[in-house]
Amino acid sequence: MRKHKIVWWSLVVAVIALVVSGGLLIRQRSQSQVQHTTTKPDINKKGRVHRTKGQFKQQSHTTRRKISTRLTTTNIGPRTLALAITYYASHHFDQIGAHTWQSMYQAYLTNPGTIIVSKAHVDELKRPGTGVAYYATFQGGDKDVESDMLGGYPCYTLENNQMVNIYQPESNPRKSITVSVNQVVQYANQTRQAKKISRLGQQMTIKNLRKDFGENHISIKEFYEEPMMTKVIMYYGIHHDVDKNWQALSQLIKDGTVFKATPDRGTSTIGYNGNSSSCMIAYDPQNSMVGKPDLFVFGHETVDQDFASDTIAGNDVGVPVETLLKYVNDNGGRAAVANIQVKDDSNAMGR
């Protein structure tokens, strides 16, 4: 009887042990599942979150998707638009002049430039847009480029209806094309340059130099019309050419002498009262293919009636129109040459 009781109690203890161990196993599995579903990033003492490699990969992929690789007419700013127009023009104009759309765009890729907003030469443009032109110049152009020199740089004007008039430099009359802002934007997108233009465009500079020059300002267009051309050349000559013939002009001007220019085989002799003053100008026309502007070589007539060039500002290769005009405009413009009397029946050299 005692032996049966011992066996019975042993079975009871074994059953209880199985039940207890089973309950513990179920509890451990339950806690393990809860911890797995509620795992949080490990935060160290400095507050930095440790993420797994998979978490970083997923976050990086999400960030890349947020970067737009396309431009639109609504998300493009004035600086990026300026670069987009430069890119568009560099593929739609011939490479003509010292400062071409092509050379400007290539320069901007490594050294973002300056867009000068100015009224200069706008009256010479077929479609002036809102009345100002946007000139594509090199970085710092607002300090290095004078207003009268802007005519040699590529430019564009904007219309209120989202149209752009793009002009070719160094052509007379200036060649132009008119396109919409949307066309410019879509061209950048289609050629897969939008991302680059968007990034570099933010580094461009726009300088507002729009101002009225005043009634005494002489434009390049006026310069190429007589008698203004001869007046400007004479004023510059008597202040820069030390040859005795040019210096003698000062007194003749004070005496009220009437002058005229007589072109002959590429040179023009400054004449007065039918007599030659021996002051001569040789006109060296521009060569757009190599970027050479119109040059005016100051000189005098020799005893053999030949042309001898004089040294001006350290050289005798000629003076650009922009230099002539800048000097005269800086010294009064029309007022400076008002006392120089020139007959307007001679043909102008150049354009």
Short mmCIF file of C-alpha atoms in Angstrom, two decimals:
data_model
loop_
_atom_site.label_atom_id
_atom_site.label_comp_id
_atom_site.label_asym_id
_atom_site.label_seq_id
_atom_site.Cartn_x
_atom_site.Cartn_y
_atom_site.Cartn_z
CA MET A 1 0.00 0.00 0.00
CA ARG A 2 2.78 2.40 0.88
CA LYS A 3 4.54 1.49 -2.36
CA HIS A 4 1.46 2.45 -4.40
CA LYS A 5 1.22 5.84 -2.66
CA ILE A 6 4.85 6.63 -3.48
CA VAL A 7 4.29 5.85 -7.15
CA TRP A 8 1.11 7.93 -7.23
CA TRP A 9 2.81 10.98 -5.68
CA SER A 10 5.72 10.68 -8.12
CA LEU A 11 3.31 10.86 -11.06
CA VAL A 12 1.63 13.96 -9.61
CA VAL A 13 4.97 15.75 -9.15
CA ALA A 14 6.00 14.90 -12.71
CA VAL A 15 2.76 16.28 -14.14
CA ILE A 16 3.10 19.51 -12.15
CA ALA A 17 6.69 19.92 -13.39
CA LEU A 18 5.60 19.55 -17.01
CA VAL A 19 2.84 22.10 -16.61
CA VAL A 20 5.15 24.66 -14.98
CA SER A 21 7.91 24.26 -17.57
CA GLY A 22 5.42 24.55 -20.41
CA GLY A 23 4.02 27.79 -19.02
CA LEU A 24 7.48 29.29 -18.71
CA LEU A 25 8.31 28.37 -22.32
CA ILE A 26 5.11 30.01 -23.65
CA ARG A 27 5.80 33.17 -21.61
CA GLN A 28 9.36 33.47 -22.96
CA ARG A 29 8.20 33.13 -26.60
CA SER A 30 5.50 35.77 -26.05
CA GLN A 31 7.99 38.28 -24.61
CA SER A 32 10.40 37.59 -27.48
CA GLN A 33 7.74 38.42 -30.09
CA VAL A 34 6.78 41.65 -28.32
CA GLN A 35 10.40 42.81 -28.17
CA HIS A 36 10.92 42.05 -31.87
CA THR A 37 7.91 44.09 -32.99
CA THR A 38 8.67 47.11 -30.77
CA THR A 39 12.44 47.40 -31.32
CA LYS A 40 13.60 51.06 -31.29
CA PRO A 41 16.86 52.53 -32.64
CA ASP A 42 19.66 52.33 -30.12
CA ILE A 43 20.49 55.79 -28.74
CA ASN A 44 23.93 56.31 -27.28
CA LYS A 45 24.85 58.70 -24.50
CA LYS A 46 25.33 61.59 -26.96
CA GLY A 47 21.86 61.23 -28.36
CA ARG A 48 22.97 59.74 -31.68
CA VAL A 49 20.76 57.15 -33.22
CA HIS A 50 22.34 53.92 -34.42
CA ARG A 51 20.60 52.58 -37.51
CA THR A 52 21.12 49.36 -39.28
CA LYS A 53 22.58 49.21 -42.81
CA GLY A 54 19.14 48.50 -44.17
CA GLN A 55 17.66 51.57 -42.47
CA PHE A 56 20.36 53.83 -43.98
CA LYS A 57 19.78 52.37 -47.45
CA GLN A 58 16.06 52.96 -47.26
CA GLN A 59 16.50 56.56 -46.03
CA SER A 60 19.10 57.34 -48.76
CA HIS A 61 16.76 56.04 -51.44
CA THR A 62 13.96 58.24 -50.11
CA THR A 63 16.21 61.34 -50.14
CA ARG A 64 17.30 60.78 -53.74
CA ARG A 65 13.73 60.59 -54.89
CA LYS A 66 13.09 64.10 -53.51
CA ILE A 67 15.76 65.71 -55.76
CA SER A 68 14.07 66.85 -58.99
CA THR A 69 15.99 66.34 -62.21
CA ARG A 70 13.59 68.45 -64.29
CA LEU A 71 13.01 72.17 -64.62
CA THR A 72 9.61 73.81 -64.95
CA THR A 73 8.47 77.34 -65.69
CA THR A 74 7.25 77.60 -62.10
CA ASN A 75 10.33 76.37 -60.23
CA ILE A 76 12.99 78.15 -62.29
CA GLY A 77 14.37 81.39 -60.84
CA PRO A 78 15.93 84.33 -62.71
CA ARG A 79 19.52 83.13 -62.21
CA THR A 80 18.81 79.58 -63.34
CA LEU A 81 16.75 80.94 -66.23
CA ALA A 82 19.71 83.07 -67.32
CA LEU A 83 21.94 79.99 -67.46
CA ALA A 84 19.23 77.96 -69.22
CA ILE A 85 18.91 80.69 -71.88
CA THR A 86 22.69 80.76 -72.30
CA TYR A 87 22.70 76.99 -72.79
CA TYR A 88 19.82 77.16 -75.28
CA ALA A 89 21.43 80.00 -77.26
CA SER A 90 24.80 78.21 -77.40
CA HIS A 91 23.09 75.45 -79.41
CA HIS A 92 20.97 77.71 -81.65
CA PHE A 93 23.37 80.48 -82.76
CA ASP A 94 26.53 80.48 -84.85
CA GLN A 95 29.77 81.09 -83.01
CA ILE A 96 30.46 84.66 -84.09
CA GLY A 97 32.24 87.46 -82.28
CA ALA A 98 34.69 87.83 -79.41
CA HIS A 99 32.05 86.95 -76.82
CA THR A 100 29.79 84.20 -78.10
CA TRP A 101 26.98 82.30 -76.43
CA GLN A 102 29.15 79.20 -76.73
CA SER A 103 32.18 80.74 -75.01
CA MET A 104 29.98 82.19 -72.28
CA TYR A 105 28.32 78.89 -71.47
CA GLN A 106 31.65 77.06 -71.36
CA ALA A 107 33.01 79.72 -68.99
CA TYR A 108 29.97 79.46 -66.74
CA LEU A 109 30.50 75.72 -66.28
CA THR A 110 33.61 76.41 -64.20
CA ASN A 111 33.17 80.06 -63.22
CA PRO A 112 29.54 81.23 -63.02
CA GLY A 113 29.24 84.69 -64.51
CA THR A 114 27.38 87.96 -64.12
CA ILE A 115 24.21 88.94 -65.95
CA ILE A 116 24.02 92.72 -66.31
CA VAL A 117 20.55 94.24 -66.53
CA SER A 118 20.87 97.49 -68.46
CA LYS A 119 19.09 99.90 -70.78
CA ALA A 120 22.26 100.29 -72.84
CA HIS A 121 21.73 99.63 -76.58
CA VAL A 122 18.14 98.52 -76.05
CA ASP A 123 17.04 101.07 -78.65
CA GLU A 124 19.11 99.11 -81.18
CA LEU A 125 17.24 95.85 -80.55
CA LYS A 126 14.35 94.77 -82.74
CA ARG A 127 12.30 93.52 -79.78
CA PRO A 128 13.20 95.50 -76.63
CA GLY A 129 10.79 93.53 -74.44
CA THR A 130 10.23 95.27 -71.12
CA GLY A 131 12.80 97.95 -71.97
CA VAL A 132 15.93 96.40 -70.49
CA ALA A 133 18.42 93.85 -71.81
CA TYR A 134 20.11 91.03 -69.92
CA TYR A 135 23.77 90.88 -70.95
CA ALA A 136 25.77 87.69 -70.42
CA THR A 137 29.23 88.71 -69.14
CA PHE A 138 32.03 87.06 -67.24
CA GLN A 139 32.14 86.99 -63.46
CA GLY A 140 32.56 90.52 -62.15
CA GLY A 141 31.44 91.98 -65.46
CA ASP A 142 29.57 94.76 -63.70
CA LYS A 143 32.96 96.15 -62.64
CA ASP A 144 35.00 95.44 -65.77
CA VAL A 145 32.53 96.07 -68.60
CA GLU A 146 31.53 99.64 -69.43
CA SER A 147 28.01 100.34 -70.68
CA ASP A 148 29.22 101.12 -74.19
CA MET A 149 31.06 97.79 -74.30
CA LEU A 150 27.91 95.79 -73.58
CA GLY A 151 27.03 95.89 -77.27
CA GLY A 152 29.72 93.28 -77.88
CA TYR A 153 28.18 90.78 -75.46
CA PRO A 154 25.28 88.38 -76.08
CA CYS A 155 21.99 89.41 -74.53
CA TYR A 156 18.28 88.68 -74.29
CA THR A 157 15.13 90.59 -73.47
CA LEU A 158 12.00 89.33 -71.73
CA GLU A 159 8.37 89.88 -72.62
CA ASN A 160 5.50 89.99 -70.14
CA ASN A 161 3.95 86.95 -71.83
CA GLN A 162 6.78 84.54 -70.93
CA MET A 163 8.58 85.02 -74.27
CA VAL A 164 12.35 85.50 -74.63
CA ASN A 165 14.12 87.44 -77.41
CA ILE A 166 17.70 86.16 -77.72
CA TYR A 167 20.28 88.21 -79.63
CA GLN A 168 23.49 87.25 -81.37
CA PRO A 169 26.45 89.53 -80.56
CA GLU A 170 28.68 91.13 -83.18
CA SER A 171 26.17 91.15 -86.01
CA ASN A 172 24.55 94.11 -87.72
CA PRO A 173 21.67 94.08 -87.51
CA ARG A 174 21.71 91.75 -84.56
CA LYS A 175 20.32 88.34 -85.42
CA SER A 176 17.66 87.20 -83.00
CA ILE A 177 15.28 84.38 -82.22
CA THR A 178 12.16 84.49 -80.08
CA VAL A 179 11.16 81.49 -78.00
CA SER A 180 9.02 80.85 -74.96
CA VAL A 181 10.42 80.26 -71.49
CA ASN A 182 8.81 76.83 -71.66
CA GLN A 183 10.82 75.98 -74.81
CA VAL A 184 14.05 76.95 -73.06
CA VAL A 185 13.15 74.85 -70.02
CA GLN A 186 12.08 71.82 -72.03
CA TYR A 187 15.27 71.93 -74.11
CA ALA A 188 17.31 71.64 -70.91
CA ASN A 189 15.13 68.74 -69.77
CA GLN A 190 15.22 66.88 -73.09
CA THR A 191 19.01 67.11 -73.32
CA ARG A 192 19.37 65.97 -69.70
CA GLN A 193 21.13 69.13 -68.61
CA ALA A 194 18.45 70.36 -66.20
CA LYS A 195 20.14 69.08 -63.04
CA LYS A 196 23.47 70.70 -63.96
CA ILE A 197 21.82 73.98 -64.97
CA SER A 198 19.76 74.02 -61.78
CA ARG A 199 22.85 73.52 -59.63
CA LEU A 200 25.12 76.01 -61.42
CA GLY A 201 22.34 78.53 -61.97
CA GLN A 202 22.18 79.23 -58.25
CA GLN A 203 25.77 80.48 -58.45
CA MET A 204 25.08 83.06 -61.18
CA THR A 205 24.96 86.76 -60.30
CA ILE A 206 22.47 89.32 -61.62
CA LYS A 207 23.43 92.99 -61.37
CA ASN A 208 20.84 95.66 -62.00
CA LEU A 209 22.58 98.54 -63.76
CA ARG A 210 19.56 99.95 -65.53
CA LYS A 211 19.90 103.69 -65.62
CA ASP A 212 19.28 106.60 -67.95
CA PHE A 213 22.47 107.89 -69.52
CA GLY A 214 21.18 111.38 -70.07
CA GLU A 215 20.85 113.50 -73.15
CA ASN A 216 24.62 113.94 -73.59
CA HIS A 217 25.34 110.22 -73.93
CA ILE A 218 26.51 109.08 -77.38
CA SER A 219 25.53 105.54 -78.34
CA ILE A 220 27.40 103.22 -80.67
CA LYS A 221 24.58 103.51 -83.17
CA GLU A 222 25.03 107.30 -83.27
CA PHE A 223 28.78 106.95 -83.57
CA TYR A 224 28.48 105.23 -86.93
CA GLU A 225 26.56 108.20 -88.33
CA GLU A 226 28.32 111.30 -89.56
CA PRO A 227 29.11 113.89 -88.43
CA MET A 228 29.30 112.21 -84.98
CA MET A 229 31.98 109.73 -86.05
CA THR A 230 34.44 112.42 -87.14
CA LYS A 231 33.69 114.51 -84.05
CA VAL A 232 34.41 111.64 -81.66
CA ILE A 233 37.59 110.65 -83.52
CA MET A 234 38.88 114.22 -83.52
CA TYR A 235 38.16 114.74 -79.82
CA TYR A 236 39.93 111.51 -78.90
CA GLY A 237 42.84 112.27 -81.25
CA ILE A 238 43.69 115.71 -79.94
CA HIS A 239 43.74 114.31 -76.38
CA HIS A 240 45.80 111.19 -77.12
CA ASP A 241 47.88 111.69 -80.28
CA VAL A 242 50.98 113.78 -79.58
CA ASP A 243 51.77 114.27 -83.27
CA LYS A 244 51.99 117.97 -84.12
CA ASN A 245 49.30 117.69 -86.77
CA TRP A 246 46.72 116.40 -84.29
CA GLN A 247 47.73 118.92 -81.66
CA ALA A 248 47.24 121.70 -84.20
CA LEU A 249 43.56 120.76 -84.47
CA SER A 250 42.83 122.21 -81.04
CA GLN A 251 43.44 125.78 -82.17
CA LEU A 252 41.56 125.24 -85.43
CA ILE A 253 38.53 124.06 -83.43
CA LYS A 254 38.72 127.14 -81.22
CA ASP A 255 38.85 129.31 -84.35
CA GLY A 256 35.57 127.80 -85.55
CA THR A 257 37.04 125.88 -88.47
CA VAL A 258 34.60 123.60 -90.30
CA PHE A 259 36.01 120.11 -90.90
CA LYS A 260 35.09 117.17 -93.03
CA ALA A 261 36.32 113.60 -93.39
CA THR A 262 37.36 112.40 -96.83
CA PRO A 263 37.60 108.58 -97.04
CA ASP A 264 40.21 107.24 -99.46
CA ARG A 265 41.35 103.59 -99.77
CA GLY A 266 40.50 102.67 -96.18
CA THR A 267 41.86 105.87 -94.69
CA SER A 268 40.19 109.16 -93.92
CA THR A 269 41.93 112.50 -93.94
CA ILE A 270 40.64 115.20 -91.61
CA GLY A 271 40.15 118.17 -93.91
CA TYR A 272 39.18 121.79 -93.44
CA ASN A 273 38.28 124.50 -95.93
CA GLY A 274 39.28 122.18 -98.73
CA ASN A 275 42.78 121.71 -97.33
CA SER A 276 44.28 118.67 -95.65
CA SER A 277 45.38 118.90 -92.04
CA SER A 278 47.60 115.83 -92.48
CA CYS A 279 45.66 114.11 -89.68
CA MET A 280 44.65 110.70 -90.92
CA ILE A 281 42.60 107.76 -89.69
CA ALA A 282 42.90 104.22 -91.00
CA TYR A 283 39.79 102.14 -90.53
CA ASP A 284 40.45 98.47 -89.76
CA PRO A 285 37.05 96.72 -89.94
CA GLN A 286 35.99 94.02 -87.54
CA ASN A 287 36.60 90.35 -88.20
CA SER A 288 33.81 88.48 -86.44
CA MET A 289 35.34 85.08 -87.10
CA VAL A 290 38.36 85.83 -84.92
CA GLY A 291 36.59 88.18 -82.56
CA LYS A 292 38.33 91.38 -83.71
CA PRO A 293 36.26 94.57 -83.28
CA ASP A 294 36.28 97.69 -85.45
CA LEU A 295 39.59 99.50 -84.93
CA PHE A 296 40.60 103.07 -85.76
CA VAL A 297 44.31 103.65 -86.30
CA PHE A 298 45.47 107.22 -85.68
CA GLY A 299 48.22 108.56 -87.90
CA HIS A 300 49.42 111.34 -90.14
CA GLU A 301 50.39 111.94 -93.74
CA THR A 302 54.08 111.79 -94.59
CA VAL A 303 55.93 114.01 -97.06
CA ASP A 304 55.53 111.21 -99.58
CA GLN A 305 51.77 111.34 -98.99
CA ASP A 306 51.78 107.96 -97.31
CA PHE A 307 50.06 106.98 -94.08
CA ALA A 308 52.20 106.69 -90.94
CA SER A 309 50.55 105.32 -87.81
CA ASP A 310 51.02 107.05 -84.48
CA THR A 311 51.42 105.38 -81.10
CA ILE A 312 48.30 105.70 -78.97
CA ALA A 313 48.23 104.37 -75.42
CA GLY A 314 51.43 102.42 -76.04
CA ASN A 315 50.48 100.75 -79.32
CA ASP A 316 49.69 101.50 -82.94
CA VAL A 317 47.27 98.66 -83.66
CA GLY A 318 44.16 100.79 -83.44
CA VAL A 319 41.59 101.95 -80.91
CA PRO A 320 38.26 100.09 -80.49
CA VAL A 321 35.01 102.01 -80.83
CA GLU A 322 34.12 101.25 -77.22
CA THR A 323 37.30 102.94 -76.02
CA LEU A 324 36.66 106.03 -78.14
CA LEU A 325 33.12 106.40 -76.88
CA LYS A 326 33.92 105.72 -73.25
CA TYR A 327 36.50 108.50 -73.21
CA VAL A 328 34.22 111.02 -74.92
CA ASN A 329 31.17 110.10 -72.80
CA ASP A 330 33.24 110.27 -69.61
CA ASN A 331 34.20 113.80 -70.56
CA GLY A 332 30.78 115.16 -71.40
CA GLY A 333 29.57 113.24 -74.45
CA ARG A 334 27.67 115.53 -76.82
CA ALA A 335 28.69 118.59 -74.83
CA ALA A 336 32.36 117.68 -75.26
CA VAL A 337 32.17 117.60 -79.06
CA ALA A 338 29.59 120.37 -79.50
CA ASN A 339 32.21 122.93 -80.58
CA ILE A 340 33.70 120.65 -83.25
CA GLN A 341 32.08 121.68 -86.52
CA VAL A 342 31.92 118.92 -89.12
CA LYS A 343 30.06 118.91 -92.42
CA ASP A 344 27.57 116.05 -92.51
CA ASP A 345 27.87 115.37 -96.24
CA SER A 346 30.75 112.89 -95.96
CA ASN A 347 30.16 109.15 -95.87
CA ALA A 348 30.72 107.40 -92.59
CA MET A 349 33.28 104.65 -92.39
CA GLY A 350 32.37 101.34 -90.86
CA ARG A 351 28.84 100.09 -90.46
#
